[in-house]
Amino acid sequence: MTKLSNKFLLLFFVSAYLLYAPLLKGQENPSQADLNALFQTISAVQTQIEGTRQQRSSVEVELESNEKAINDISQSVTNVEKLIASEQIRLAGLEQQSAELHTERNTQEVLIGQYILAAYQNGKEEYLKLLLNQQSISSSARVLRYYQYFNNARTAKIAEFQKIISEIDAISSEIQEISQDLSAQYDTLVIQQGNLEQRQSERLTLLTELDITLTSRTNELSRLEVQYEEMALLIEELSRAILDLSFGTQDEDFPARRGALPWPLEGPLLNEYGANYELGDLSWEGVTIAGSSGDEVKAIHHGRVIYSDWFSNSGLLLIIDHGDGYMSLYAHNQSLYKAVGEWVTSGEAIAAVGNTGGRSENGVYFEIRYNGEAQDPANWLTRR
């Protein structure tokens, strides 16, 4: 196995244990596909963040426009209220003036009636005096003309009052129409103001939701970027470890022990190889073996440790290279007994069972890989 093939094998294998290694079946280059997928995911999240920021900017512009519109309508409402109050004061003054003129007109009508009655009575008396006393006819005529003069004056005054009252009535009708129009404008403005305020409230709620989404996606982006950096560093570290790897002849070659390799832990299986992963369209490419906290996890074959450290979502992780393109992986350990570069023998304790990496149950996640392709452990380990 050349150094170049070892390096490519490492790239295949890194993808195998990332996130418990439940990769889609049939990928020609799982490692490259995973790296590309992770990069595409980061790009997609960045695009989502940019879209959210643009949407937030658009909402802010709309909020500004709404605030200006609400201010304009508020000023219009205030102006209309002032106009309505002014017209109402004007109408009240005209109504008072009209009432006073009606009273004066009625007074004049009463006086005219009294003058007519008095003239009639006086006219009769002057006629009798003319017959009995032989008074001058011209004198009586003057008296009658005097009454007629005052009656004509009062009649003219009444006509003047009536004309003013008619004008007041016409102005009052016009004011009432104006007041009705202003009231309709006021009602319309109040409705518009209410609609704008409701819209403003909805926009503010949306702005808050966008801020929450933006924070969430920014946090997700940071997590993905950290994961990407960790993966890159791990590839570099494993590359350095494997480039100078050489194997002795202490044990049989890995392929010769097909079906006879020991299990890394005695315990029931929590998942079968090839079973669907919880996401539905993914499948497990290894098995999870249940155990008690602290139980020994043992190497299945002679090899050299190429990774021994904590890794995101896999917890405390140990990887052994068995040569000829074969590797085994042990994840979620409570503690690791071997360091990178150390040699191990078949059945040697390499770790303690745990639930690191976010698992709720104690156990070890185990995989066998050949040239980066997952192998069914049941075909390699002894039958139970």
CSV table of N, CA and C in Angstrom, one decimal, residues 87-233:
chain,number,residue,atom,x,y,z
A,87,GLU,N,-66.3,74.8,12.6
A,87,GLU,CA,-67.6,74.9,11.9
A,87,GLU,C,-68.7,74.7,12.9
A,88,GLN,N,-68.5,73.9,13.9
A,88,GLN,CA,-69.6,73.7,15.0
A,88,GLN,C,-69.8,75.0,15.8
A,89,ILE,N,-68.7,75.7,16.1
A,89,ILE,CA,-68.8,77.0,16.8
A,89,ILE,C,-69.5,78.0,15.9
A,90,ARG,N,-69.1,78.0,14.6
A,90,ARG,CA,-69.8,79.0,13.7
A,90,ARG,C,-71.2,78.7,13.5
A,91,LEU,N,-71.6,77.4,13.4
A,91,LEU,CA,-73.0,77.0,13.3
A,91,LEU,C,-73.8,77.4,14.6
A,92,ALA,N,-73.2,77.2,15.7
A,92,ALA,CA,-73.9,77.6,17.0
A,92,ALA,C,-74.1,79.1,17.0
A,93,GLY,N,-73.2,79.9,16.5
A,93,GLY,CA,-73.4,81.3,16.5
A,93,GLY,C,-74.5,81.7,15.6
A,94,LEU,N,-74.5,81.1,14.4
A,94,LEU,CA,-75.6,81.4,13.5
A,94,LEU,C,-77.0,81.0,14.0
A,95,GLU,N,-77.0,79.8,14.6
A,95,GLU,CA,-78.3,79.4,15.2
A,95,GLU,C,-78.8,80.3,16.3
A,96,GLN,N,-77.8,80.9,17.1
A,96,GLN,CA,-78.2,81.8,18.1
A,96,GLN,C,-78.7,83.1,17.5
A,97,GLN,N,-78.0,83.6,16.4
A,97,GLN,CA,-78.4,84.8,15.7
A,97,GLN,C,-79.8,84.6,15.1
A,98,SER,N,-80.0,83.4,14.5
A,98,SER,CA,-81.3,83.1,13.9
A,98,SER,C,-82.4,83.1,14.9
A,99,ALA,N,-82.1,82.6,16.1
A,99,ALA,CA,-83.2,82.5,17.1
A,99,ALA,C,-83.5,84.0,17.6
A,100,GLU,N,-82.5,84.8,17.7
A,100,GLU,CA,-82.8,86.2,18.1
A,100,GLU,C,-83.6,87.0,17.0
A,101,LEU,N,-83.3,86.7,15.7
A,101,LEU,CA,-84.0,87.3,14.7
A,101,LEU,C,-85.5,86.8,14.6
A,102,HIS,N,-85.7,85.6,14.9
A,102,HIS,CA,-87.0,85.0,14.9
A,102,HIS,C,-87.8,85.7,16.0
A,103,THR,N,-87.1,85.9,17.2
A,103,THR,CA,-87.8,86.5,18.3
A,103,THR,C,-88.2,88.0,18.0
A,104,GLU,N,-87.2,88.7,17.3
A,104,GLU,CA,-87.5,90.1,17.0
A,104,GLU,C,-88.6,90.2,15.9
A,105,ARG,N,-88.6,89.3,15.0
A,105,ARG,CA,-89.6,89.3,13.9
A,105,ARG,C,-91.0,89.0,14.6
A,106,ASN,N,-91.0,88.1,15.5
A,106,ASN,CA,-92.3,87.8,16.1
A,106,ASN,C,-92.8,89.0,16.9
A,107,THR,N,-91.8,89.7,17.6
A,107,THR,CA,-92.2,90.9,18.3
A,107,THR,C,-92.8,92.0,17.4
A,108,GLN,N,-92.1,92.2,16.2
A,108,GLN,CA,-92.6,93.2,15.3
A,108,GLN,C,-94.0,92.8,14.7
A,109,GLU,N,-94.2,91.5,14.5
A,109,GLU,CA,-95.5,91.1,14.0
A,109,GLU,C,-96.6,91.4,15.0
A,110,VAL,N,-96.3,91.2,16.3
A,110,VAL,CA,-97.2,91.5,17.4
A,110,VAL,C,-97.5,93.0,17.4
A,111,LEU,N,-96.5,93.8,17.3
A,111,LEU,CA,-96.7,95.2,17.3
A,111,LEU,C,-97.5,95.7,16.1
A,112,ILE,N,-97.3,95.1,15.0
A,112,ILE,CA,-98.0,95.5,13.8
A,112,ILE,C,-99.5,95.2,14.0
A,113,GLY,N,-99.8,94.1,14.6
A,113,GLY,CA,-101.2,93.7,14.9
A,113,GLY,C,-101.8,94.7,15.9
A,114,GLN,N,-101.0,95.1,16.8
A,114,GLN,CA,-101.5,96.1,17.8
A,114,GLN,C,-101.8,97.4,17.1
A,115,TYR,N,-100.9,97.9,16.3
A,115,TYR,CA,-101.1,99.1,15.6
A,115,TYR,C,-102.3,99.1,14.6
A,116,ILE,N,-102.5,97.9,14.0
A,116,ILE,CA,-103.6,97.8,13.1
A,116,ILE,C,-104.9,97.9,13.9
A,117,LEU,N,-104.9,97.2,15.0
A,117,LEU,CA,-106.1,97.3,15.8
A,117,LEU,C,-106.4,98.7,16.4
A,118,ALA,N,-105.3,99.3,16.8
A,118,ALA,CA,-105.4,100.7,17.3
A,118,ALA,C,-105.9,101.6,16.2
A,119,ALA,N,-105.4,101.4,15.0
A,119,ALA,CA,-105.7,102.3,13.9
A,119,ALA,C,-107.2,102.1,13.5
A,120,TYR,N,-107.6,100.9,13.6
A,120,TYR,CA,-109.0,100.6,13.3
A,120,TYR,C,-109.9,101.3,14.3
A,121,GLN,N,-109.6,101.1,15.6
A,121,GLN,CA,-110.4,101.7,16.6
A,121,GLN,C,-110.4,103.2,16.6
A,122,ASN,N,-109.2,103.8,16.4
A,122,ASN,CA,-109.1,105.2,16.3
A,122,ASN,C,-109.8,105.8,15.0
A,123,GLY,N,-109.8,105.0,14.0
A,123,GLY,CA,-110.5,105.5,12.8
A,123,GLY,C,-112.0,105.6,13.0
A,124,LYS,N,-112.5,104.7,13.8
A,124,LYS,CA,-113.9,104.7,14.1
A,124,LYS,C,-114.3,105.9,14.9
A,125,GLU,N,-113.4,106.2,15.9
A,125,GLU,CA,-113.6,107.3,16.8
A,125,GLU,C,-113.5,108.6,16.1
A,126,GLU,N,-112.6,108.7,15.2
A,126,GLU,CA,-112.5,110.0,14.4
A,126,GLU,C,-113.7,110.2,13.5
A,127,TYR,N,-114.2,109.1,13.0
A,127,TYR,CA,-115.4,109.3,12.1
A,127,TYR,C,-116.6,109.8,12.9
A,128,LEU,N,-116.8,109.3,14.2
A,128,LEU,CA,-117.9,109.7,15.0
A,128,LEU,C,-117.7,111.2,15.4
A,129,LYS,N,-116.4,111.5,15.8
A,129,LYS,CA,-116.2,112.8,16.2
A,129,LYS,C,-116.4,113.8,15.0
A,130,LEU,N,-116.2,113.3,13.8
A,130,LEU,CA,-116.4,114.1,12.6
A,130,LEU,C,-117.9,114.4,12.4
A,131,LEU,N,-118.8,113.4,12.7
A,131,LEU,CA,-120.2,113.6,12.6
A,131,LEU,C,-120.8,114.5,13.7
A,132,LEU,N,-120.3,114.2,15.0
A,132,LEU,CA,-120.9,114.9,16.1
A,132,LEU,C,-120.3,116.3,16.3
A,133,ASN,N,-119.0,116.3,16.2
A,133,ASN,CA,-118.3,117.6,16.5
A,133,ASN,C,-118.0,118.4,15.3
A,134,GLN,N,-118.2,117.8,14.2
A,134,GLN,CA,-117.9,118.5,12.9
A,134,GLN,C,-116.5,118.9,12.8
A,135,GLN,N,-115.5,117.9,13.3
A,135,GLN,CA,-114.1,118.2,13.2
A,135,GLN,C,-113.6,118.1,11.7
A,136,SER,N,-112.5,118.6,11.5
A,136,SER,CA,-112.0,118.7,10.2
A,136,SER,C,-111.6,117.3,9.6
A,137,ILE,N,-112.1,117.0,8.4
A,137,ILE,CA,-111.8,115.7,7.8
A,137,ILE,C,-110.3,115.6,7.6
A,138,SER,N,-109.6,116.6,7.3
A,138,SER,CA,-108.2,116.6,7.0
A,138,SER,C,-107.4,116.1,8.2
A,139,SER,N,-107.8,116.5,9.4
A,139,SER,CA,-107.1,116.1,10.7
A,139,SER,C,-107.2,114.6,10.8
A,140,SER,N,-108.4,114.0,10.6
A,140,SER,CA,-108.5,112.6,10.7
A,140,SER,C,-107.7,111.8,9.7
A,141,ALA,N,-107.6,112.4,8.6
A,141,ALA,CA,-106.8,111.7,7.5
A,141,ALA,C,-105.3,111.7,7.9
A,142,ARG,N,-104.9,112.8,8.6
A,142,ARG,CA,-103.5,112.8,9.0
A,142,ARG,C,-103.2,111.7,10.0
A,143,VAL,N,-104.1,111.5,10.9
A,143,VAL,CA,-104.0,110.4,11.9
A,143,VAL,C,-103.9,109.1,11.3
A,144,LEU,N,-104.7,108.8,10.3
A,144,LEU,CA,-104.7,107.5,9.6
A,144,LEU,C,-103.4,107.3,8.9
A,145,ARG,N,-102.9,108.4,8.3
A,145,ARG,CA,-101.6,108.3,7.5
A,145,ARG,C,-100.5,108.0,8.5
A,146,TYR,N,-100.6,108.6,9.7
A,146,TYR,CA,-99.6,108.4,10.7
A,146,TYR,C,-99.5,106.9,11.0
A,147,TYR,N,-100.6,106.2,11.3
A,147,TYR,CA,-100.6,104.8,11.6
A,147,TYR,C,-100.1,104.0,10.4
A,148,GLN,N,-100.5,104.4,9.2
A,148,GLN,CA,-100.1,103.7,8.0
A,148,GLN,C,-98.5,103.7,7.9
A,149,TYR,N,-98.0,104.9,8.2
A,149,TYR,CA,-96.5,105.1,8.1
A,149,TYR,C,-95.8,104.1,9.0
A,150,PHE,N,-96.2,104.0,10.2
A,150,PHE,CA,-95.6,103.1,11.2
A,150,PHE,C,-95.7,101.7,10.8
A,151,ASN,N,-96.9,101.3,10.3
A,151,ASN,CA,-97.2,99.9,9.9
A,151,ASN,C,-96.3,99.5,8.8
A,152,ASN,N,-96.1,100.5,7.8
A,152,ASN,CA,-95.3,100.2,6.7
A,152,ASN,C,-93.8,100.0,7.1
A,153,ALA,N,-93.4,100.8,8.0
A,153,ALA,CA,-92.0,100.7,8.5
A,153,ALA,C,-91.8,99.4,9.2
A,154,ARG,N,-92.7,99.0,10.0
A,154,ARG,CA,-92.6,97.7,10.7
A,154,ARG,C,-92.6,96.5,9.8
A,155,THR,N,-93.5,96.6,8.8
A,155,THR,CA,-93.6,95.6,7.8
A,155,THR,C,-92.2,95.4,7.0
A,156,ALA,N,-91.6,96.6,6.7
A,156,ALA,CA,-90.3,96.5,6.0
A,156,ALA,C,-89.3,95.9,6.9
A,157,LYS,N,-89.3,96.2,8.2
A,157,LYS,CA,-88.4,95.7,9.2
A,157,LYS,C,-88.6,94.1,9.3
A,158,ILE,N,-89.8,93.7,9.3
A,158,ILE,CA,-90.1,92.3,9.3
A,158,ILE,C,-89.5,91.6,8.1
A,159,ALA,N,-89.7,92.2,6.9
A,159,ALA,CA,-89.2,91.6,5.7
A,159,ALA,C,-87.7,91.5,5.7
A,160,GLU,N,-87.1,92.6,6.3
A,160,GLU,CA,-85.6,92.5,6.4
A,160,GLU,C,-85.2,91.4,7.3
A,161,PHE,N,-85.9,91.3,8.5
A,161,PHE,CA,-85.6,90.1,9.4
A,161,PHE,C,-85.7,88.8,8.7
A,162,GLN,N,-86.8,88.7,7.9
A,162,GLN,CA,-87.1,87.4,7.2
A,162,GLN,C,-86.0,87.1,6.2
A,163,LYS,N,-85.5,88.1,5.5
A,163,LYS,CA,-84.4,87.9,4.5
A,163,LYS,C,-83.1,87.4,5.2
A,164,ILE,N,-82.8,88.1,6.4
A,164,ILE,CA,-81.6,87.7,7.1
A,164,ILE,C,-81.7,86.2,7.6
A,165,ILE,N,-82.9,85.9,8.1
A,165,ILE,CA,-83.2,84.6,8.6
A,165,ILE,C,-83.0,83.5,7.5
A,166,SER,N,-83.5,83.9,6.3
A,166,SER,CA,-83.4,82.9,5.2
A,166,SER,C,-81.9,82.7,4.8
A,167,GLU,N,-81.1,83.8,4.9
A,167,GLU,CA,-79.7,83.7,4.6
A,167,GLU,C,-79.0,82.9,5.6
A,168,ILE,N,-79.4,83.1,6.9
A,168,ILE,CA,-78.8,82.3,8.0
A,168,ILE,C,-79.1,80.8,7.8
A,169,ASP,N,-80.4,80.5,7.4
A,169,ASP,CA,-80.8,79.1,7.2
A,169,ASP,C,-79.9,78.5,6.1
A,170,ALA,N,-79.7,79.3,5.0
A,170,ALA,CA,-78.9,78.8,3.9
A,170,ALA,C,-77.5,78.5,4.3
A,171,ILE,N,-76.9,79.4,5.1
A,171,ILE,CA,-75.5,79.3,5.6
A,171,ILE,C,-75.4,78.1,6.5
A,172,SER,N,-76.5,77.9,7.4
A,172,SER,CA,-76.5,76.8,8.3
A,172,SER,C,-76.5,75.5,7.6
A,173,SER,N,-77.3,75.4,6.5
A,173,SER,CA,-77.3,74.2,5.7
A,173,SER,C,-76.0,73.9,5.1
A,174,GLU,N,-75.3,74.9,4.6
A,174,GLU,CA,-74.0,74.7,4.0
A,174,GLU,C,-73.0,74.3,5.1
A,175,ILE,N,-73.1,74.9,6.3
A,175,ILE,CA,-72.2,74.4,7.3
A,175,ILE,C,-72.4,73.0,7.7
A,176,GLN,N,-73.7,72.6,7.8
A,176,GLN,CA,-74.0,71.2,8.1
A,176,GLN,C,-73.4,70.3,7.1
A,177,GLU,N,-73.5,70.6,5.8
A,177,GLU,CA,-73.0,69.8,4.8
A,177,GLU,C,-71.4,69.7,4.9
A,178,ILE,N,-70.8,70.8,5.2
A,178,ILE,CA,-69.4,70.8,5.4
A,178,ILE,C,-69.0,70.0,6.6
A,179,SER,N,-69.7,70.1,7.7
A,179,SER,CA,-69.5,69.3,8.9
A,179,SER,C,-69.6,67.8,8.6
A,180,GLN,N,-70.6,67.5,7.8
A,180,GLN,CA,-70.8,66.0,7.4
A,180,GLN,C,-69.7,65.5,6.6
A,181,ASP,N,-69.2,66.4,5.6
A,181,ASP,CA,-68.1,66.0,4.8
A,181,ASP,C,-66.8,65.8,5.7
A,182,LEU,N,-66.6,66.7,6.6
A,182,LEU,CA,-65.5,66.7,7.5
A,182,LEU,C,-65.5,65.4,8.4
A,183,SER,N,-66.7,65.1,8.9
A,183,SER,CA,-66.9,63.9,9.7
A,183,SER,C,-66.6,62.7,8.9
A,184,ALA,N,-67.0,62.6,7.6
A,184,ALA,CA,-66.7,61.5,6.8
A,184,ALA,C,-65.2,61.3,6.6
A,185,GLN,N,-64.6,62.5,6.3
A,185,GLN,CA,-63.1,62.5,6.2
A,185,GLN,C,-62.4,62.0,7.5
A,186,TYR,N,-62.9,62.5,8.6
A,186,TYR,CA,-62.4,62.1,9.9
A,186,TYR,C,-62.5,60.5,10.1
A,187,ASP,N,-63.7,60.0,9.8
A,187,ASP,CA,-63.9,58.6,9.9
A,187,ASP,C,-62.9,57.8,9.0
A,188,THR,N,-62.8,58.2,7.8
A,188,THR,CA,-61.9,57.6,6.8
A,188,THR,C,-60.4,57.6,7.3
A,189,LEU,N,-60.0,58.8,7.8
A,189,LEU,CA,-58.6,58.9,8.3
A,189,LEU,C,-58.4,58.0,9.5
A,190,VAL,N,-59.4,57.9,10.4
A,190,VAL,CA,-59.2,57.1,11.6
A,190,VAL,C,-59.1,55.6,11.2
A,191,ILE,N,-59.9,55.2,10.2
A,191,ILE,CA,-59.8,53.8,9.7
A,191,ILE,C,-58.4,53.6,9.1
A,192,GLN,N,-57.9,54.5,8.2
A,192,GLN,CA,-56.6,54.4,7.6
A,192,GLN,C,-55.5,54.3,8.7
A,193,GLN,N,-55.6,55.2,9.7
A,193,GLN,CA,-54.7,55.2,10.8
A,193,GLN,C,-54.6,53.9,11.5
A,194,GLY,N,-55.8,53.3,11.8
A,194,GLY,CA,-55.9,52.0,12.5
A,194,GLY,C,-55.3,50.9,11.6
A,195,ASN,N,-55.5,50.9,10.3
A,195,ASN,CA,-55.0,49.9,9.4
A,195,ASN,C,-53.4,50.0,9.4
A,196,LEU,N,-52.9,51.2,9.3
A,196,LEU,CA,-51.5,51.4,9.3
A,196,LEU,C,-50.9,51.0,10.6
A,197,GLU,N,-51.5,51.3,11.7
A,197,GLU,CA,-50.9,50.9,13.0
A,197,GLU,C,-51.0,49.4,13.2
A,198,GLN,N,-52.0,48.7,12.6
A,198,GLN,CA,-52.1,47.2,12.6
A,198,GLN,C,-50.9,46.7,11.8
A,199,ARG,N,-50.8,47.3,10.6
A,199,ARG,CA,-49.7,46.8,9.7
A,199,ARG,C,-48.3,47.0,10.4
A,200,GLN,N,-48.2,48.2,11.0
A,200,GLN,CA,-46.9,48.5,11.7
A,200,GLN,C,-46.7,47.4,12.8
A,201,SER,N,-47.7,47.0,13.6
A,201,SER,CA,-47.5,46.0,14.6
A,201,SER,C,-47.1,44.7,14.0
A,202,GLU,N,-47.7,44.3,12.8
A,202,GLU,CA,-47.3,43.1,12.2
A,202,GLU,C,-45.9,43.1,11.7
A,203,ARG,N,-45.5,44.3,11.1
A,203,ARG,CA,-44.1,44.4,10.7
A,203,ARG,C,-43.1,44.3,11.8
A,204,LEU,N,-43.5,44.9,13.0
A,204,LEU,CA,-42.6,44.8,14.1
A,204,LEU,C,-42.4,43.4,14.6
A,205,THR,N,-43.5,42.7,14.6
A,205,THR,CA,-43.5,41.3,15.0
A,205,THR,C,-42.6,40.5,14.0
A,206,LEU,N,-42.8,40.7,12.7
A,206,LEU,CA,-42.0,40.1,11.7
A,206,LEU,C,-40.5,40.4,11.9
A,207,LEU,N,-40.2,41.7,12.2
A,207,LEU,CA,-38.8,42.1,12.4
A,207,LEU,C,-38.2,41.3,13.6
A,208,THR,N,-39.0,41.1,14.6
A,208,THR,CA,-38.5,40.3,15.8
A,208,THR,C,-38.2,38.9,15.4
A,209,GLU,N,-39.1,38.3,14.6
A,209,GLU,CA,-39.0,37.0,14.1
A,209,GLU,C,-37.7,36.8,13.2
A,210,LEU,N,-37.5,37.8,12.3
A,210,LEU,CA,-36.3,37.8,11.5
A,210,LEU,C,-35.1,37.9,12.3
A,211,ASP,N,-35.1,38.7,13.3
A,211,ASP,CA,-33.9,38.8,14.2
A,211,ASP,C,-33.6,37.5,14.9
A,212,ILE,N,-34.7,36.8,15.3
A,212,ILE,CA,-34.5,35.5,15.9
A,212,ILE,C,-33.9,34.5,14.9
A,213,THR,N,-34.5,34.5,13.7
A,213,THR,CA,-34.0,33.6,12.6
A,213,THR,C,-32.6,33.9,12.2
A,214,LEU,N,-32.3,35.2,12.2
A,214,LEU,CA,-30.9,35.7,11.8
A,214,LEU,C,-29.9,35.2,12.9
A,215,THR,N,-30.3,35.3,14.1
A,215,THR,CA,-29.4,34.8,15.2
A,215,THR,C,-29.2,33.3,15.1
A,216,SER,N,-30.3,32.6,14.9
A,216,SER,CA,-30.2,31.1,14.8
A,216,SER,C,-29.3,30.7,13.7
A,217,ARG,N,-29.5,31.3,12.5
A,217,ARG,CA,-28.8,30.9,11.3
A,217,ARG,C,-27.3,31.3,11.5
A,218,THR,N,-27.1,32.5,12.1
A,218,THR,CA,-25.7,32.9,12.4
A,218,THR,C,-25.0,31.9,13.3
A,219,ASN,N,-25.7,31.4,14.3
A,219,ASN,CA,-25.1,30.4,15.2
A,219,ASN,C,-24.9,29.1,14.5
A,220,GLU,N,-25.8,28.7,13.6
A,220,GLU,CA,-25.7,27.5,12.8
A,220,GLU,C,-24.5,27.6,11.9
A,221,LEU,N,-24.3,28.8,11.3
A,221,LEU,CA,-23.1,29.0,10.5
A,221,LEU,C,-21.8,28.9,11.2
A,222,SER,N,-21.8,29.5,12.4
A,222,SER,CA,-20.6,29.4,13.3
A,222,SER,C,-20.3,27.9,13.6
A,223,ARG,N,-21.4,27.1,14.0
A,223,ARG,CA,-21.2,25.7,14.3
A,223,ARG,C,-20.6,25.0,13.1
A,224,LEU,N,-21.2,25.2,11.9
A,224,LEU,CA,-20.7,24.5,10.7
A,224,LEU,C,-19.3,24.9,10.4
A,225,GLU,N,-19.0,26.1,10.5
A,225,GLU,CA,-17.6,26.6,10.2
A,225,GLU,C,-16.6,25.9,11.2
A,226,VAL,N,-17.0,25.8,12.5
A,226,VAL,CA,-16.1,25.1,13.4
A,226,VAL,C,-16.0,23.7,13.1
A,227,GLN,N,-17.1,23.0,12.7
A,227,GLN,CA,-17.1,21.6,12.3
A,227,GLN,C,-16.2,21.4,11.0
A,228,TYR,N,-16.3,22.4,10.1
A,228,TYR,CA,-15.4,22.3,8.9
A,228,TYR,C,-14.0,22.4,9.3
A,229,GLU,N,-13.6,23.3,10.2
A,229,GLU,CA,-12.2,23.5,10.6
A,229,GLU,C,-11.7,22.3,11.3
A,230,GLU,N,-12.6,21.7,12.2
A,230,GLU,CA,-12.2,20.5,12.9
A,230,GLU,C,-11.9,19.4,12.0
A,231,MET,N,-12.8,19.2,11.0
A,231,MET,CA,-12.6,18.2,10.0
A,231,MET,C,-11.3,18.3,9.2
A,232,ALA,N,-11.0,19.6,8.8
A,232,ALA,CA,-9.8,19.8,8.1
A,232,ALA,C,-8.6,19.5,8.9
A,233,LEU,N,-8.6,19.9,10.2
A,233,LEU,CA,-7.5,19.7,11.1
A,233,LEU,C,-7.3,18.2,11.3
